[in-house]
Amino acid sequence: MGYAFDFGALAGYTPVLMKGVGVTCTLIGVGGVAGVALGIACAWVRTQGPRWARLAVVAYIETMRNTPFLIQLFFIFFGLPSLGVQMGEMTAACLAMALNLGAYSAEIVRAGVATTPRGQFEAGASLALTRLQVFRHIVLAPALKRVWPALSSQIVVVMLGSAVCSQIAVEDLSFAANFIQSRNFRAFEVYFVTTAIYLALAIVLRQLLRLAGARLFRSPGS
């Protein structure tokens, strides 16, 4: 094999890579928080909400879980402007990630809620709490604790999936990689380093979520 490796060719593009990392972190920060919040809301509707709302949430969840994320992104960024809904690429990417994660996290949280003992719902009702108050103050925290590993894994998956956001010119890490490769034509070196960065981001994100879970769901007195 006559290929000569030259990772030094990437040194001058470090600021571009760092900007891409920053944008990717922003995407998962905004999309992750909004997506989990949306998922929790949808989980409540599916378990405690009125029938019409449950049907709407089921339709949303099935649509998002059974269509490609890239098509969802294109629909938001390219399709909605036809209806007069204009938004920038970062806004569209964050919205697409939040809607996608929301659908998956809704089912994950619902699974946690489904394992809640019936007596806890009855105890809340005996205290004259509304369904929403029972869900918020009694059911939600234990349910999240049970499903936190699965929810964390889904957040990491969505972070990795954010790589396609470069298709609408979001200047994330994959956009930076494509830009650098188009300038120096060192495809192996560029995508090897980009892969390593995504791997590092996934590991760091998973550890941060693990630490967050340990802190959020810490037993009283521990």
mmCIF file of C-alpha atoms in Angstrom:
data_model
loop_
_atom_site.group_PDB
_atom_site.id
_atom_site.type_symbol
_atom_site.label_atom_id
_atom_site.label_comp_id
_atom_site.label_asym_id
_atom_site.label_seq_id
_atom_site.Cartn_x
_atom_site.Cartn_y
_atom_site.Cartn_z
ATOM 1 C CA MET A 1 0.000 0.000 0.000
ATOM 2 C CA GLY A 2 1.540 3.286 -1.105
ATOM 3 C CA TYR A 3 -0.650 5.631 0.975
ATOM 4 C CA ALA A 4 1.343 7.989 3.222
ATOM 5 C CA PHE A 5 -0.509 8.990 6.377
ATOM 6 C CA ASP A 6 -0.312 12.673 7.249
ATOM 7 C CA PHE A 7 -2.355 13.632 10.299
ATOM 8 C CA GLY A 8 -0.346 16.840 10.501
ATOM 9 C CA ALA A 9 -2.378 18.089 7.559
ATOM 10 C CA LEU A 10 -5.288 18.546 9.985
ATOM 11 C CA ALA A 11 -3.396 20.792 12.400
ATOM 12 C CA GLY A 12 -4.372 23.982 10.639
ATOM 13 C CA TYR A 13 -8.052 23.021 10.778
ATOM 14 C CA THR A 14 -8.254 22.577 14.546
ATOM 15 C CA PRO A 15 -10.458 25.706 14.986
ATOM 16 C CA VAL A 16 -12.882 24.323 12.387
ATOM 17 C CA LEU A 17 -13.108 20.993 14.222
ATOM 18 C CA MET A 18 -13.555 22.706 17.583
ATOM 19 C CA LYS A 19 -16.340 24.860 16.181
ATOM 20 C CA GLY A 20 -17.999 21.691 14.872
ATOM 21 C CA VAL A 21 -17.712 20.057 18.290
ATOM 22 C CA GLY A 22 -19.266 23.132 19.892
ATOM 23 C CA VAL A 23 -22.207 23.128 17.485
ATOM 24 C CA THR A 24 -22.756 19.391 18.013
ATOM 25 C CA CYS A 25 -22.755 19.923 21.795
ATOM 26 C CA THR A 26 -25.250 22.760 21.388
ATOM 27 C CA LEU A 27 -27.525 20.557 19.298
ATOM 28 C CA ILE A 28 -27.587 17.769 21.863
ATOM 29 C CA GLY A 29 -27.871 20.216 24.761
ATOM 30 C CA VAL A 30 -30.921 21.989 23.356
ATOM 31 C CA GLY A 31 -32.429 19.018 21.543
ATOM 32 C CA GLY A 32 -31.752 16.659 24.448
ATOM 33 C CA VAL A 33 -33.365 18.787 27.140
ATOM 34 C CA ALA A 34 -36.338 19.714 24.962
ATOM 35 C CA GLY A 35 -36.745 16.126 23.747
ATOM 36 C CA VAL A 36 -36.759 14.581 27.211
ATOM 37 C CA ALA A 37 -39.188 17.239 28.457
ATOM 38 C CA LEU A 38 -41.461 16.537 25.481
ATOM 39 C CA GLY A 39 -41.173 12.810 26.107
ATOM 40 C CA ILE A 40 -42.216 13.197 29.738
ATOM 41 C CA ALA A 41 -45.212 15.304 28.709
ATOM 42 C CA CYS A 42 -46.234 12.744 26.099
ATOM 43 C CA ALA A 43 -45.808 9.898 28.590
ATOM 44 C CA TRP A 44 -48.208 11.651 30.955
ATOM 45 C CA VAL A 45 -50.751 12.154 28.182
ATOM 46 C CA ARG A 46 -50.512 8.508 27.122
ATOM 47 C CA THR A 47 -51.038 7.240 30.664
ATOM 48 C CA GLN A 48 -53.274 9.889 32.241
ATOM 49 C CA GLY A 49 -54.516 12.236 29.529
ATOM 50 C CA PRO A 50 -57.901 12.419 27.808
ATOM 51 C CA ARG A 51 -58.614 9.992 24.976
ATOM 52 C CA TRP A 52 -58.397 12.561 22.165
ATOM 53 C CA ALA A 53 -55.002 13.718 23.384
ATOM 54 C CA ARG A 54 -53.771 10.136 23.711
ATOM 55 C CA LEU A 55 -54.710 9.452 20.100
ATOM 56 C CA ALA A 56 -52.832 12.561 18.946
ATOM 57 C CA VAL A 57 -49.737 11.592 20.940
ATOM 58 C CA VAL A 58 -49.819 8.027 19.621
ATOM 59 C CA ALA A 59 -49.992 9.370 16.058
ATOM 60 C CA TYR A 60 -47.005 11.648 16.730
ATOM 61 C CA ILE A 61 -44.950 8.879 18.342
ATOM 62 C CA GLU A 62 -45.646 6.340 15.598
ATOM 63 C CA THR A 63 -44.858 8.889 12.895
ATOM 64 C CA MET A 64 -41.530 9.904 14.401
ATOM 65 C CA ARG A 65 -40.464 6.353 15.292
ATOM 66 C CA ASN A 66 -41.262 4.943 11.867
ATOM 67 C CA THR A 67 -39.775 7.553 9.550
ATOM 68 C CA PRO A 68 -36.093 8.396 8.955
ATOM 69 C CA PHE A 69 -34.639 11.248 10.985
ATOM 70 C CA LEU A 70 -33.149 12.750 7.822
ATOM 71 C CA ILE A 71 -36.596 12.972 6.200
ATOM 72 C CA GLN A 72 -37.989 14.590 9.357
ATOM 73 C CA LEU A 73 -35.170 17.127 9.219
ATOM 74 C CA PHE A 74 -35.771 17.853 5.530
ATOM 75 C CA PHE A 75 -39.522 18.196 6.106
ATOM 76 C CA ILE A 76 -38.979 20.785 8.845
ATOM 77 C CA PHE A 77 -36.277 22.751 7.029
ATOM 78 C CA PHE A 78 -37.414 22.472 3.403
ATOM 79 C CA GLY A 79 -41.074 21.488 3.668
ATOM 80 C CA LEU A 80 -42.482 23.852 6.288
ATOM 81 C CA PRO A 81 -41.366 27.021 4.445
ATOM 82 C CA SER A 82 -43.903 26.070 1.768
ATOM 83 C CA LEU A 83 -46.535 26.698 4.440
ATOM 84 C CA GLY A 84 -44.908 29.974 5.447
ATOM 85 C CA VAL A 85 -42.989 28.594 8.436
ATOM 86 C CA GLN A 86 -39.430 29.871 8.083
ATOM 87 C CA MET A 87 -36.581 28.997 10.441
ATOM 88 C CA GLY A 88 -32.801 28.904 10.458
ATOM 89 C CA GLU A 89 -30.808 25.719 10.102
ATOM 90 C CA MET A 90 -29.882 25.537 13.799
ATOM 91 C CA THR A 91 -33.481 26.047 14.870
ATOM 92 C CA ALA A 92 -34.679 23.396 12.425
ATOM 93 C CA ALA A 93 -32.010 20.935 13.578
ATOM 94 C CA CYS A 94 -32.790 21.456 17.276
ATOM 95 C CA LEU A 95 -36.516 21.118 16.597
ATOM 96 C CA ALA A 96 -36.042 17.934 14.591
ATOM 97 C CA MET A 97 -33.824 16.415 17.284
ATOM 98 C CA ALA A 98 -36.266 17.379 20.040
ATOM 99 C CA LEU A 99 -39.248 15.896 18.186
ATOM 100 C CA ASN A 100 -37.340 12.714 17.354
ATOM 101 C CA LEU A 101 -35.994 12.211 20.870
ATOM 102 C CA GLY A 102 -39.359 13.152 22.346
ATOM 103 C CA ALA A 103 -41.085 10.276 20.572
ATOM 104 C CA TYR A 104 -38.555 7.689 21.709
ATOM 105 C CA SER A 105 -38.228 9.029 25.244
ATOM 106 C CA ALA A 106 -42.025 9.096 25.603
ATOM 107 C CA GLU A 107 -42.144 5.332 25.173
ATOM 108 C CA ILE A 108 -39.175 4.826 27.482
ATOM 109 C CA VAL A 109 -40.721 6.954 30.241
ATOM 110 C CA ARG A 110 -44.113 5.312 29.709
ATOM 111 C CA ALA A 111 -42.481 1.944 30.304
ATOM 112 C CA GLY A 112 -41.196 3.243 33.628
ATOM 113 C CA VAL A 113 -44.593 4.599 34.556
ATOM 114 C CA ALA A 114 -46.235 1.281 33.651
ATOM 115 C CA THR A 115 -44.186 -0.494 36.326
ATOM 116 C CA THR A 116 -45.371 1.879 39.041
ATOM 117 C CA PRO A 117 -47.443 0.013 41.667
ATOM 118 C CA ARG A 118 -51.140 0.830 41.414
ATOM 119 C CA GLY A 119 -51.177 1.641 45.100
ATOM 120 C CA GLN A 120 -49.107 4.771 44.520
ATOM 121 C CA PHE A 121 -51.756 6.188 42.192
ATOM 122 C CA GLU A 122 -54.452 5.318 44.709
ATOM 123 C CA ALA A 123 -52.482 6.898 47.547
ATOM 124 C CA GLY A 124 -52.184 10.118 45.579
ATOM 125 C CA ALA A 125 -55.873 10.125 44.793
ATOM 126 C CA SER A 126 -56.674 9.619 48.493
ATOM 127 C CA LEU A 127 -54.755 12.832 49.196
ATOM 128 C CA ALA A 128 -57.032 14.697 46.759
ATOM 129 C CA LEU A 129 -54.207 15.200 44.275
ATOM 130 C CA THR A 130 -55.027 15.637 40.608
ATOM 131 C CA ARG A 131 -53.752 13.151 38.040
ATOM 132 C CA LEU A 132 -51.073 15.616 36.985
ATOM 133 C CA GLN A 133 -49.977 16.189 40.590
ATOM 134 C CA VAL A 134 -49.784 12.438 41.240
ATOM 135 C CA PHE A 135 -47.692 11.982 38.116
ATOM 136 C CA ARG A 136 -45.406 14.890 38.930
ATOM 137 C CA HIS A 137 -44.883 14.381 42.664
ATOM 138 C CA ILE A 138 -45.263 10.627 43.151
ATOM 139 C CA VAL A 139 -44.782 8.698 39.922
ATOM 140 C CA LEU A 140 -42.288 10.594 37.745
ATOM 141 C CA ALA A 141 -39.065 10.442 39.759
ATOM 142 C CA PRO A 142 -39.171 6.674 40.494
ATOM 143 C CA ALA A 143 -40.176 5.982 36.892
ATOM 144 C CA LEU A 144 -37.276 8.037 35.538
ATOM 145 C CA LYS A 145 -34.879 6.305 37.893
ATOM 146 C CA ARG A 146 -35.937 2.908 36.541
ATOM 147 C CA VAL A 147 -35.510 3.876 32.886
ATOM 148 C CA TRP A 148 -32.594 6.306 33.159
ATOM 149 C CA PRO A 149 -30.026 3.928 31.565
ATOM 150 C CA ALA A 150 -32.281 3.360 28.551
ATOM 151 C CA LEU A 151 -33.106 7.053 28.306
ATOM 152 C CA SER A 152 -29.401 7.940 28.494
ATOM 153 C CA SER A 153 -28.620 5.513 25.678
ATOM 154 C CA GLN A 154 -31.319 7.072 23.514
ATOM 155 C CA ILE A 155 -29.903 10.554 24.099
ATOM 156 C CA VAL A 156 -26.484 9.306 22.976
ATOM 157 C CA VAL A 157 -28.047 7.738 19.871
ATOM 158 C CA VAL A 158 -29.705 11.046 18.986
ATOM 159 C CA MET A 159 -26.400 12.876 19.514
ATOM 160 C CA LEU A 160 -24.720 10.545 17.034
ATOM 161 C CA GLY A 161 -27.652 10.945 14.644
ATOM 162 C CA SER A 162 -27.128 14.706 14.681
ATOM 163 C CA ALA A 163 -24.353 14.118 12.130
ATOM 164 C CA VAL A 164 -26.956 14.294 9.360
ATOM 165 C CA CYS A 165 -27.789 17.882 10.321
ATOM 166 C CA SER A 166 -24.853 18.920 8.132
ATOM 167 C CA GLN A 167 -27.168 18.133 5.201
ATOM 168 C CA ILE A 168 -28.996 21.407 5.865
ATOM 169 C CA ALA A 169 -25.712 23.318 6.352
ATOM 170 C CA VAL A 170 -25.585 23.142 10.144
ATOM 171 C CA GLU A 171 -21.886 23.613 10.892
ATOM 172 C CA ASP A 172 -21.552 20.652 13.229
ATOM 173 C CA LEU A 173 -18.714 18.157 13.484
ATOM 174 C CA SER A 174 -19.676 16.208 10.361
ATOM 175 C CA PHE A 175 -19.959 19.483 8.409
ATOM 176 C CA ALA A 176 -16.463 20.403 9.604
ATOM 177 C CA ALA A 177 -15.130 17.004 8.531
ATOM 178 C CA ASN A 178 -16.609 17.325 5.063
ATOM 179 C CA PHE A 179 -15.290 20.870 4.745
ATOM 180 C CA ILE A 180 -11.755 19.863 5.743
ATOM 181 C CA GLN A 181 -11.726 16.825 3.474
ATOM 182 C CA SER A 182 -12.823 18.970 0.528
ATOM 183 C CA ARG A 183 -9.837 21.235 1.149
ATOM 184 C CA ASN A 184 -6.961 18.849 1.868
ATOM 185 C CA PHE A 185 -8.318 15.605 0.343
ATOM 186 C CA ARG A 186 -7.008 13.600 3.330
ATOM 187 C CA ALA A 187 -10.192 11.562 3.682
ATOM 188 C CA PHE A 188 -8.760 8.782 5.865
ATOM 189 C CA GLU A 189 -7.156 11.150 8.361
ATOM 190 C CA VAL A 190 -10.145 13.491 8.500
ATOM 191 C CA TYR A 191 -12.772 10.818 9.072
ATOM 192 C CA PHE A 192 -10.551 8.802 11.399
ATOM 193 C CA VAL A 193 -10.160 11.838 13.661
ATOM 194 C CA THR A 194 -13.856 12.698 13.319
ATOM 195 C CA THR A 195 -14.816 9.155 14.297
ATOM 196 C CA ALA A 196 -12.533 9.371 17.329
ATOM 197 C CA ILE A 197 -14.122 12.676 18.363
ATOM 198 C CA TYR A 198 -17.655 11.278 18.055
ATOM 199 C CA LEU A 199 -16.580 8.265 20.108
ATOM 200 C CA ALA A 200 -15.137 10.545 22.781
ATOM 201 C CA LEU A 201 -18.290 12.702 22.788
ATOM 202 C CA ALA A 202 -20.484 9.614 23.195
ATOM 203 C CA ILE A 203 -18.399 8.302 26.094
ATOM 204 C CA VAL A 204 -18.302 11.683 27.834
ATOM 205 C CA LEU A 205 -22.034 12.246 27.326
ATOM 206 C CA ARG A 206 -22.857 8.803 28.687
ATOM 207 C CA GLN A 207 -20.728 9.435 31.781
ATOM 208 C CA LEU A 208 -22.278 12.862 32.329
ATOM 209 C CA LEU A 209 -25.747 11.353 32.107
ATOM 210 C CA ARG A 210 -24.746 8.592 34.523
ATOM 211 C CA LEU A 211 -23.481 11.175 37.015
ATOM 212 C CA ALA A 212 -26.594 13.289 36.507
ATOM 213 C CA GLY A 213 -28.782 10.260 37.180
ATOM 214 C CA ALA A 214 -26.855 9.390 40.330
ATOM 215 C CA ARG A 215 -27.320 12.949 41.573
ATOM 216 C CA LEU A 216 -30.957 13.382 40.535
ATOM 217 C CA PHE A 217 -32.131 10.043 41.910
ATOM 218 C CA ARG A 218 -29.931 9.898 44.985
ATOM 219 C CA SER A 219 -31.677 8.266 47.925
ATOM 220 C CA PRO A 220 -32.432 10.608 50.847
ATOM 221 C CA GLY A 221 -29.629 10.631 53.388
ATOM 222 C CA SER A 222 -27.070 9.110 51.019
#
